[in-house]
mmCIF file of C-alpha atoms in Angstrom:
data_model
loop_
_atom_site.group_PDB
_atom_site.id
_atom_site.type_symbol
_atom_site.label_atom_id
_atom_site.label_comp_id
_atom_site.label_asym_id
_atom_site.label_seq_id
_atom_site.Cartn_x
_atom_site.Cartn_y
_atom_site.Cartn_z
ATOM 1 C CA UNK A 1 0.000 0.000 0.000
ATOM 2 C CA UNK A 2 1.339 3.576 -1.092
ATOM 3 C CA UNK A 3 1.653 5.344 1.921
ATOM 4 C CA UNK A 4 -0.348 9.101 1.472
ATOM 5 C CA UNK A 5 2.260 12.453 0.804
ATOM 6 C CA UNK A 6 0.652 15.156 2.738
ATOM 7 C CA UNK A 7 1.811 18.998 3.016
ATOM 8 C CA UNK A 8 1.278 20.460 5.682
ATOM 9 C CA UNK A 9 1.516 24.405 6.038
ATOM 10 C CA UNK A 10 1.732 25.595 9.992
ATOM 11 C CA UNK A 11 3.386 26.843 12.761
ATOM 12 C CA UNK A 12 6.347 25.572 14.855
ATOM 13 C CA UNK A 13 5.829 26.511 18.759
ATOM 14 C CA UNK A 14 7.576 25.649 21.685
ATOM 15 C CA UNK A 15 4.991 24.601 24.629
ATOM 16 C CA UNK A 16 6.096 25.876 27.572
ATOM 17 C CA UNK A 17 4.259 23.775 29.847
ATOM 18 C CA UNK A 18 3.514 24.012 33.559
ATOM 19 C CA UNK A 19 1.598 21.598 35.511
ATOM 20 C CA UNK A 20 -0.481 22.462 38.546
ATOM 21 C CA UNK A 21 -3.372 20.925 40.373
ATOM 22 C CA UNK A 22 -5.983 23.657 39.865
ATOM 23 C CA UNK A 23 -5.795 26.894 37.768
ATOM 24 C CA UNK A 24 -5.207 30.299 39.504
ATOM 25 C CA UNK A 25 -8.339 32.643 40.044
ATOM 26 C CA UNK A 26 -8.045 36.090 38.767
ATOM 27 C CA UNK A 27 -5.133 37.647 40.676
ATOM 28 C CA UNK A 28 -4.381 34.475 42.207
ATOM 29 C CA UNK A 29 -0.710 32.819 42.232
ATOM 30 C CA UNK A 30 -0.075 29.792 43.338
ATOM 31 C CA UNK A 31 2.692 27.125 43.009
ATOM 32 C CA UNK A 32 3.119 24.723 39.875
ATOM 33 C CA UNK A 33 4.053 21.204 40.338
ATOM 34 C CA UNK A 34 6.814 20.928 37.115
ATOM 35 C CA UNK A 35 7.570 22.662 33.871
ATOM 36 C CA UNK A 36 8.467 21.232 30.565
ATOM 37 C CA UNK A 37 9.748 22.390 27.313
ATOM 38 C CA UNK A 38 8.211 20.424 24.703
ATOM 39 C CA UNK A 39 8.175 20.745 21.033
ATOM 40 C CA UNK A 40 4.974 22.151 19.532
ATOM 41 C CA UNK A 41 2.788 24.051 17.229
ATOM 42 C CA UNK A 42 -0.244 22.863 15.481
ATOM 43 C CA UNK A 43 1.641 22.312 11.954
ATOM 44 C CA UNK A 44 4.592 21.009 13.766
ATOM 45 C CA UNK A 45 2.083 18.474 16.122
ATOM 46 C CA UNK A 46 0.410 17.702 13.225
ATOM 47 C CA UNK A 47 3.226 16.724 10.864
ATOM 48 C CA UNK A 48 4.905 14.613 13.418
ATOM 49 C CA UNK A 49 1.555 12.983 13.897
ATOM 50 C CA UNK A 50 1.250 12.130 10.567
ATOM 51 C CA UNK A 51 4.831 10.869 9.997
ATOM 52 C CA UNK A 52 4.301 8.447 12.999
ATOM 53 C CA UNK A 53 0.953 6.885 11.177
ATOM 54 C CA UNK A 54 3.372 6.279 8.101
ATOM 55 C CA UNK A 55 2.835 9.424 5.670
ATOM 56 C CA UNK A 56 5.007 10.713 3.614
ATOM 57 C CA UNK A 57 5.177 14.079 5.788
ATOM 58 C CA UNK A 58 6.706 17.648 4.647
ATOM 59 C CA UNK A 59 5.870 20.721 6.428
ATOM 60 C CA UNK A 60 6.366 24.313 5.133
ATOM 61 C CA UNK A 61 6.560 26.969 8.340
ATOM 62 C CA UNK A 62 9.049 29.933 9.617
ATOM 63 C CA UNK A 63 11.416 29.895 12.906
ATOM 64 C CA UNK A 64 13.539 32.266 14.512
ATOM 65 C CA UNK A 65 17.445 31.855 14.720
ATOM 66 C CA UNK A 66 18.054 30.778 17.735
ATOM 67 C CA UNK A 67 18.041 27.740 20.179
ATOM 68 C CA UNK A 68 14.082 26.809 20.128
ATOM 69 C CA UNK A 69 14.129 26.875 16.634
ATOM 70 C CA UNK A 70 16.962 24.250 16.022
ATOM 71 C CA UNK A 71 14.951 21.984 18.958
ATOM 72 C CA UNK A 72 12.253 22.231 17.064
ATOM 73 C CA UNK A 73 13.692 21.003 13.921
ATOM 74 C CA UNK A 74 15.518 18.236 15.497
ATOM 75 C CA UNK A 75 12.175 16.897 17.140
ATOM 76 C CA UNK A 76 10.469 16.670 13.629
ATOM 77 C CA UNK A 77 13.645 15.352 11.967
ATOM 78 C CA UNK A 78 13.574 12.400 14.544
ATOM 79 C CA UNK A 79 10.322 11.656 13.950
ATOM 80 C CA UNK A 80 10.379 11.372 10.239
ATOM 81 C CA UNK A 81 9.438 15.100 9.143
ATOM 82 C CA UNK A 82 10.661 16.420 5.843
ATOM 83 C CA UNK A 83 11.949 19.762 7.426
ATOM 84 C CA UNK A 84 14.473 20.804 4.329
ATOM 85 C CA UNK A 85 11.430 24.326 3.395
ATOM 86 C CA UNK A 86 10.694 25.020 7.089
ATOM 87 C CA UNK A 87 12.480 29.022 7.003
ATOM 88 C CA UNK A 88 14.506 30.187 9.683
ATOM 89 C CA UNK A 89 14.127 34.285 10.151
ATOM 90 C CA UNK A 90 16.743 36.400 12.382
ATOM 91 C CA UNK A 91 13.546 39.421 12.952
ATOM 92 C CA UNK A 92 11.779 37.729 15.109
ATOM 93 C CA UNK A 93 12.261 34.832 17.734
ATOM 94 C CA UNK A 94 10.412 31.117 17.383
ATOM 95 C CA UNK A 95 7.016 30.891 18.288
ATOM 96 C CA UNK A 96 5.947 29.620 21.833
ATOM 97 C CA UNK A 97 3.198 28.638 23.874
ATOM 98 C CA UNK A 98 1.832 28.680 27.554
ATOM 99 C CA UNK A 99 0.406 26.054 28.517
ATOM 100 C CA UNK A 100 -1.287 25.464 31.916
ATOM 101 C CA UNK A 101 -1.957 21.701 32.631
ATOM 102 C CA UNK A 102 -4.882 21.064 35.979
ATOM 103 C CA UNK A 103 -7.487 19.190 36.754
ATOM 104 C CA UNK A 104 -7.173 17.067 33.361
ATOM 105 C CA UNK A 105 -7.532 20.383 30.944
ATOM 106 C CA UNK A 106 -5.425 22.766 29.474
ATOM 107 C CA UNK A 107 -5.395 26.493 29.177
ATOM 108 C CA UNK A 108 -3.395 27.904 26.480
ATOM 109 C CA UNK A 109 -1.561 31.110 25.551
ATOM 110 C CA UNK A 110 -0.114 31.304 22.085
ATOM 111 C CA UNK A 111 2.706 34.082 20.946
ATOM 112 C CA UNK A 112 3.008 33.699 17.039
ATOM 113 C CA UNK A 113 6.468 34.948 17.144
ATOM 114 C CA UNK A 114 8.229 33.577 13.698
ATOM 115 C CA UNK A 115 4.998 31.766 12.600
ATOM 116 C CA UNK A 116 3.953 35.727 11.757
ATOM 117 C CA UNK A 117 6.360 35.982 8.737
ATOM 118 C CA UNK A 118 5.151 32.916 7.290
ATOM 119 C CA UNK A 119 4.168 34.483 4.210
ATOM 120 C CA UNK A 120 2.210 34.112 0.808
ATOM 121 C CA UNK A 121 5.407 34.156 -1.000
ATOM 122 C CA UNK A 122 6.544 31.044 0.957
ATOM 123 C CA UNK A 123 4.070 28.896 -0.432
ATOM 124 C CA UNK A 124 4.323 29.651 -4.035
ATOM 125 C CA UNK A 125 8.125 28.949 -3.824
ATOM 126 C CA UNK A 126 7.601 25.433 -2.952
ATOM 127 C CA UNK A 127 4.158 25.260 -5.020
ATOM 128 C CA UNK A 128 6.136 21.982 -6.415
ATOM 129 C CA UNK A 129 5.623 20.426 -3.199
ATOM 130 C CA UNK A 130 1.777 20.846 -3.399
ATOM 131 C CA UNK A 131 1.519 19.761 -6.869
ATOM 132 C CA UNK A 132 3.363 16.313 -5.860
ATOM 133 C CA UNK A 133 1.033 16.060 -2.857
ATOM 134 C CA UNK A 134 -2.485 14.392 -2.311
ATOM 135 C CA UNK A 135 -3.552 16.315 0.407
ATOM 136 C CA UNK A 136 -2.624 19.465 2.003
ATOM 137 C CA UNK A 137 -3.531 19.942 5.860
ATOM 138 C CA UNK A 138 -4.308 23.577 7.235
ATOM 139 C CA UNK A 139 -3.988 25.428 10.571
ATOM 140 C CA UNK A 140 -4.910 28.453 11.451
ATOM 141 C CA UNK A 141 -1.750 29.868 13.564
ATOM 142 C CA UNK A 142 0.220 31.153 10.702
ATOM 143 C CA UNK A 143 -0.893 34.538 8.796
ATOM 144 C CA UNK A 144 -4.616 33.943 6.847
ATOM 145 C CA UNK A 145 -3.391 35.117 3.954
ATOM 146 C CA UNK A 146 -1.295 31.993 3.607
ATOM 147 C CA UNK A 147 -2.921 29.625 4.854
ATOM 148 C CA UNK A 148 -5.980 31.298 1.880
ATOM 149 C CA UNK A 149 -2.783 30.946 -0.721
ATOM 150 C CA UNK A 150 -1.839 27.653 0.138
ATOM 151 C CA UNK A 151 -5.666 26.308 0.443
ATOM 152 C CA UNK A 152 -5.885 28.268 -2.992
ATOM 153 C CA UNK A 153 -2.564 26.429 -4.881
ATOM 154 C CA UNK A 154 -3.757 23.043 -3.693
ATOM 155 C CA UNK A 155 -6.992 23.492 -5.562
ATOM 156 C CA UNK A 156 -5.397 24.729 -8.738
ATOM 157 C CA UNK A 157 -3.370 21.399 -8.559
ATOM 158 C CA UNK A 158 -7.044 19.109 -7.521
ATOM 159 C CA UNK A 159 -5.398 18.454 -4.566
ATOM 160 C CA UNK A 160 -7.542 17.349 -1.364
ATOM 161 C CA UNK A 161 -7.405 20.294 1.773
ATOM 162 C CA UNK A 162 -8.346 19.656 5.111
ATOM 163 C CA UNK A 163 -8.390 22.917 7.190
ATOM 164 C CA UNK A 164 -8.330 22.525 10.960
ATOM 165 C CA UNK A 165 -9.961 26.079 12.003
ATOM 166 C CA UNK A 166 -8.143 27.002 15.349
ATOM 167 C CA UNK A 167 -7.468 29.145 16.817
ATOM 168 C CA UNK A 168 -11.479 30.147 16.166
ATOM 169 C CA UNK A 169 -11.753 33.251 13.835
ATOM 170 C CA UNK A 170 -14.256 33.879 11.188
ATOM 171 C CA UNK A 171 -13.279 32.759 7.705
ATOM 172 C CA UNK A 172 -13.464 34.261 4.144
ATOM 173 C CA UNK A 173 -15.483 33.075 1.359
ATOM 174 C CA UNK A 174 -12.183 32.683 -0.585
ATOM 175 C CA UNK A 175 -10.555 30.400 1.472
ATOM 176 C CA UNK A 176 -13.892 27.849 2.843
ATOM 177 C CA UNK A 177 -14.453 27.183 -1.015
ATOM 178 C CA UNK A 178 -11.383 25.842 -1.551
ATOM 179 C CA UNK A 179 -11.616 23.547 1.550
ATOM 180 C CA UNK A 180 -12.663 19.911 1.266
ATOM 181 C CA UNK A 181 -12.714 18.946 4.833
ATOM 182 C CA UNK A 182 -13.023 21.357 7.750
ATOM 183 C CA UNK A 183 -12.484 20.469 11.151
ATOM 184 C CA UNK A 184 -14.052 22.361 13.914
ATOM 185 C CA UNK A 185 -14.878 22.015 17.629
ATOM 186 C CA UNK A 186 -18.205 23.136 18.813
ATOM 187 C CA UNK A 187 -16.953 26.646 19.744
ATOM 188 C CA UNK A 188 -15.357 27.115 16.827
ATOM 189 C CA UNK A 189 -18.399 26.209 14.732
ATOM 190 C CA UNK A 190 -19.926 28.709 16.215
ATOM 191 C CA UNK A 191 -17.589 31.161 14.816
ATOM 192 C CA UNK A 192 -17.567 29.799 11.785
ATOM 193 C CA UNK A 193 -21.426 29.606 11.228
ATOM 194 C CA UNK A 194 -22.150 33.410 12.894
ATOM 195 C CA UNK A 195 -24.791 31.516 14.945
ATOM 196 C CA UNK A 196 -26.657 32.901 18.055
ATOM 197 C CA UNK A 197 -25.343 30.505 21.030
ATOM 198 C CA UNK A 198 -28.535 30.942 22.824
ATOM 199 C CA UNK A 199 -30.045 29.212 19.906
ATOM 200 C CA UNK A 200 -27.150 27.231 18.306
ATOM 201 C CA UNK A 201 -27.930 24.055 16.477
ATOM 202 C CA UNK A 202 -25.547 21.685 15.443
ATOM 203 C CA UNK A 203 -26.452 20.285 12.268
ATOM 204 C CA UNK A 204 -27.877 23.668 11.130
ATOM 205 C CA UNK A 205 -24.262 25.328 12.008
ATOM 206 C CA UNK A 206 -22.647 22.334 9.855
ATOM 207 C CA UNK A 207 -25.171 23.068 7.011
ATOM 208 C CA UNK A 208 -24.315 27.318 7.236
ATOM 209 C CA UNK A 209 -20.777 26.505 6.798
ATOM 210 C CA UNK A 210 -21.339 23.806 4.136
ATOM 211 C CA UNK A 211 -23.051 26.703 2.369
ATOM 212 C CA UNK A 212 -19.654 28.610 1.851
ATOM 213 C CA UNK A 213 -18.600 25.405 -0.489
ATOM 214 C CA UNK A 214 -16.964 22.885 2.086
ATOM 215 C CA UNK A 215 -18.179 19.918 1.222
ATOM 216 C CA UNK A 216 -17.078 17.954 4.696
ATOM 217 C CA UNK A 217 -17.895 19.435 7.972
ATOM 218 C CA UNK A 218 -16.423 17.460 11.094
ATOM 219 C CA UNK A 219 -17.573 18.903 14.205
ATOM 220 C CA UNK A 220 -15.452 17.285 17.638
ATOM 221 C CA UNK A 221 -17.204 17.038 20.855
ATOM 222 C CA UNK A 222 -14.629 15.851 23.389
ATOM 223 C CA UNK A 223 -16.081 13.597 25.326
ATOM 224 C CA UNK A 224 -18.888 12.946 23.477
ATOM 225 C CA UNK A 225 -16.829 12.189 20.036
ATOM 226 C CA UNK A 226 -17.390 13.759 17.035
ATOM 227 C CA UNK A 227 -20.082 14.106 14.554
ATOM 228 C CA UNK A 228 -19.682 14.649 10.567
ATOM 229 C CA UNK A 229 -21.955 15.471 7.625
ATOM 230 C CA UNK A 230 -21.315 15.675 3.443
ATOM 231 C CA UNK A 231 -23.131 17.570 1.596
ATOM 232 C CA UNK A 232 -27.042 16.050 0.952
ATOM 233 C CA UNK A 233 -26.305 13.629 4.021
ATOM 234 C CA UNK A 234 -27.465 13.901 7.462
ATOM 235 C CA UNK A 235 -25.526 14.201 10.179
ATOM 236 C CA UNK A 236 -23.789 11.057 12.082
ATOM 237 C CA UNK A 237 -21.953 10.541 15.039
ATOM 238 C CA UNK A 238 -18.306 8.397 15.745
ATOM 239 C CA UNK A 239 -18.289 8.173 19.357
ATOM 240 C CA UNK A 240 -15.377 8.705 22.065
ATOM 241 C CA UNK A 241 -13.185 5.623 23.246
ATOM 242 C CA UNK A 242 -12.543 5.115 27.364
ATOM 243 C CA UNK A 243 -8.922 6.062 27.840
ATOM 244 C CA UNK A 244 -6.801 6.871 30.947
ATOM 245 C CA UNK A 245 -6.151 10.709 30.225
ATOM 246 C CA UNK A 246 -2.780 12.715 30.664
ATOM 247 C CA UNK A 247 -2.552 15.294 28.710
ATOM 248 C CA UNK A 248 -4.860 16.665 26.227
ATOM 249 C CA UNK A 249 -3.068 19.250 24.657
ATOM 250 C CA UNK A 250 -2.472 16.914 21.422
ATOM 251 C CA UNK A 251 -5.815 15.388 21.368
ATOM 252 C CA UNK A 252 -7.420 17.698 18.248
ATOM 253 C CA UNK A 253 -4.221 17.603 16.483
ATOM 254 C CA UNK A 254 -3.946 13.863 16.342
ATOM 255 C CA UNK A 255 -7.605 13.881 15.101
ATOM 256 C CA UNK A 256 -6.834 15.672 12.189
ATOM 257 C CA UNK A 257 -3.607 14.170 11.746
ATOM 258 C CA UNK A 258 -5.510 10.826 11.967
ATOM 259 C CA UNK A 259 -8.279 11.978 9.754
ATOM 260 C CA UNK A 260 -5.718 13.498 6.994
ATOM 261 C CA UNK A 261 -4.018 10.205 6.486
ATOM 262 C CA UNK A 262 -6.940 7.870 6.286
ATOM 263 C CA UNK A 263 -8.689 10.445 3.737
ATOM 264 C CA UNK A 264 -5.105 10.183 2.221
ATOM 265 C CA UNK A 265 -5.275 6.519 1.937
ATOM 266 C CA UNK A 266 -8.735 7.321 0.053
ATOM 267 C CA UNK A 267 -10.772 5.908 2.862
ATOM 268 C CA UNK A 268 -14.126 6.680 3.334
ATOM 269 C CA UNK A 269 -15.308 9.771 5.511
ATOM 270 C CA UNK A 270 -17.411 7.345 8.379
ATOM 271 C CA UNK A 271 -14.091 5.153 8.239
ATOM 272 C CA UNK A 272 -11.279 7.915 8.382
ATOM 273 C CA UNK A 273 -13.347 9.780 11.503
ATOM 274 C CA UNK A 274 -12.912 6.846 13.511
ATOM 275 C CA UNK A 275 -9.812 6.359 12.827
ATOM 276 C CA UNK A 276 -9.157 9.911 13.747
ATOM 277 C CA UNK A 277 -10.701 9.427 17.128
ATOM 278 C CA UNK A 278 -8.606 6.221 18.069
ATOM 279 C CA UNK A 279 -5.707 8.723 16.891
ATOM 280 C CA UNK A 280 -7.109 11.059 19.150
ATOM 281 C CA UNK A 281 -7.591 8.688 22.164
ATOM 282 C CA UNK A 282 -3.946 7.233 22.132
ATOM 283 C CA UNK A 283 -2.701 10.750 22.042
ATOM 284 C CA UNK A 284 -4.193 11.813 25.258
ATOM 285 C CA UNK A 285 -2.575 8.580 26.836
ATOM 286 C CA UNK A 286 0.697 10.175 26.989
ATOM 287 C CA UNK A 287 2.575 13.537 28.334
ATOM 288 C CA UNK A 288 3.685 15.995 25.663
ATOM 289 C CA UNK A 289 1.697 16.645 22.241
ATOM 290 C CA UNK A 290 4.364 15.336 19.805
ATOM 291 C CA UNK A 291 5.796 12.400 21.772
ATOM 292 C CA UNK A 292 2.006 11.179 22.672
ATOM 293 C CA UNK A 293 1.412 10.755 18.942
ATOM 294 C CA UNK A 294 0.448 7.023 18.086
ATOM 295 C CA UNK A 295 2.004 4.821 15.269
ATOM 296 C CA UNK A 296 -0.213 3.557 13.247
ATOM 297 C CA UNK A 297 0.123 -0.534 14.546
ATOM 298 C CA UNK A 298 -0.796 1.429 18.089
ATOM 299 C CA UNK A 299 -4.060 2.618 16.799
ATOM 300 C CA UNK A 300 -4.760 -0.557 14.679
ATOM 301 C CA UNK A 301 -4.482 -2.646 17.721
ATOM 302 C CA UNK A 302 -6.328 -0.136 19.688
ATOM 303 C CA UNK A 303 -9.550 -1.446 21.254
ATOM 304 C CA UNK A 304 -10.600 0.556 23.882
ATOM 305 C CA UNK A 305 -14.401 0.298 24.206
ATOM 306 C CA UNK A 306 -16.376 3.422 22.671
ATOM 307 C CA UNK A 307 -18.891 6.024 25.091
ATOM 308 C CA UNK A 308 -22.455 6.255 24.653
ATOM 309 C CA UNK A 309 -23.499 10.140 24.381
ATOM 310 C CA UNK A 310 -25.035 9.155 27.770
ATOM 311 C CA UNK A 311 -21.600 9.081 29.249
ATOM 312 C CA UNK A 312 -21.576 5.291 29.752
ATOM 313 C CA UNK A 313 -19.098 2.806 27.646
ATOM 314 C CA UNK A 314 -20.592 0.268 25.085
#
């Protein structure tokens, strides 16, 4: 079997991640229990992800010159990541992130840094890449105006995009028509479909942002899994697995990592979701968003029994 060659166009962060039992109130400090630097970034998560499962994984970003920027690169070298277009820039310093990890959540501060002069003009140097490709996976932590180029050059070439909408923003016209697959969570949905919350419902959100020309809305529910729709169809439902959890901070990044290859393998939508959310389950598993990313023999042999929306395990 061929294994999938996906792009994927993001930002490289480093997580600076404290743990703690409880979150401060407002005006509150309190003492952590450990910190961690740990490679991360939703492109960066997302392409390791992917090269774990087996893909043939290159990832096109920007980094600052300095010592977080050649950890970075080192991490996704080591776990199979093309890294020969990432940039390096000397104007402005890698990307990080805050991370607070209590009471089995996180709570997350992002600084773009580097990821800012990821540019339009990146992507059309390396539009060779795309054309080679079969899909191209999107973030939303890198300039809009690339992420709208690159979403753009992948359809010139009939290539398959996936666009994982986060951080939540609304989105042009221009780029949701050239978007196969979209991935959002229920909050960002929300965004994305301009709907009241008092009055939000699900499929009708899905259907509003179908409307701008994505044909594949999957919507992710923690807990309660994740629910998908094509166009014409109705709406169905891939529940959660029971898992012991860690650390979540991976968890929608392996989905769509786990979703990108299986649509890359040309599996069906109701097959590639679930295989997203066993993705998603094994991630959670483990500390750190990058080193808690399955292989793919991990989530083939993964069996962990499925919730009910109810909350109780089938």
């Amino acid at each position: 079997m061929k294994e999938p060659n996906i792009v994927v166009v993001g930002s490289l962060n480093m997580d600076i991640v404290i743990e703690a039992d409880r979150a401060p109130l407002e005006g509150e400090t309190i003492m952590g229990n450990h910190s961690s630097f740990i490679p991360g970034g939703k492109g960066a998560n997302q392409a390791v992800a992917l090269a774990k499962l087996g893909a043939q994984t290159t990832l096109l970003g920007t980094i600052g010159d300095d010592p977080f920027g050649t950890s970075l690169l080192r991490s996704l070298k080591d776990s199979g990541v093309e890294t020969g277009k990432v940039k390096e820039v000397d104007n402005n310093p890698t990307g990080i992130a805050s991370i607070l990890l209590a009471e089995g959540d996180n709570r997350i501060v992002v600084v773009p840094g580097a990821n800012d002069d990821c540019l339009p003009d990146d992507i059309k140097e390396h539009e060779e890449l795309i054309e080679k490709a079969d899909l191209v996976l999107l973030q939303l932590e890198i300039p809009l105006a690339t992420v709208t180029t690159a979403a753009k050059i992948a359809k010139k070439h009939g290539k398959t995009v996936i666009l994982n909408p986060a951080p939540a923003r609304s989105l042009p016209e221009k780029l949701l028509q050239n978007v196969d697959y979209i991935t959002p969570n229920q909050s960002e949905l929300g965004i994305l479909s301009k709907m009241d919350q008092d009055r939000f419902d699900l499929q009708k959100a899905m259907e509003i942002v179908q409307e701008s020309g994505v044909d594949h809305v999957i919507t992710t529910l923690g807990s309660e899994g994740a629910v998908y729709k094509s166009q014409e169809s109705a709406v169905k439902t891939t529940p959660a697995h029971q898992v012991p959890v860690v650390d979540t901070t991976g968890a929608g990044d392996a989905f769509n990592a786990g979703l990108s290859y299986a649509i890359g393998l040309g599996k069906e939508l109701s097959e590639a979701v679930s295989f997203a959310s066993k993705v998603s389950a094994l991630a959670v598993t483990k500390f750190g968003a990058q080193a808690g990313m399955p292989d793919r023999k991990e989530v083939e042999a993964f069996d962990a029994p499925p919730f009910n929306h109810n909350g109780t395990v089938n």
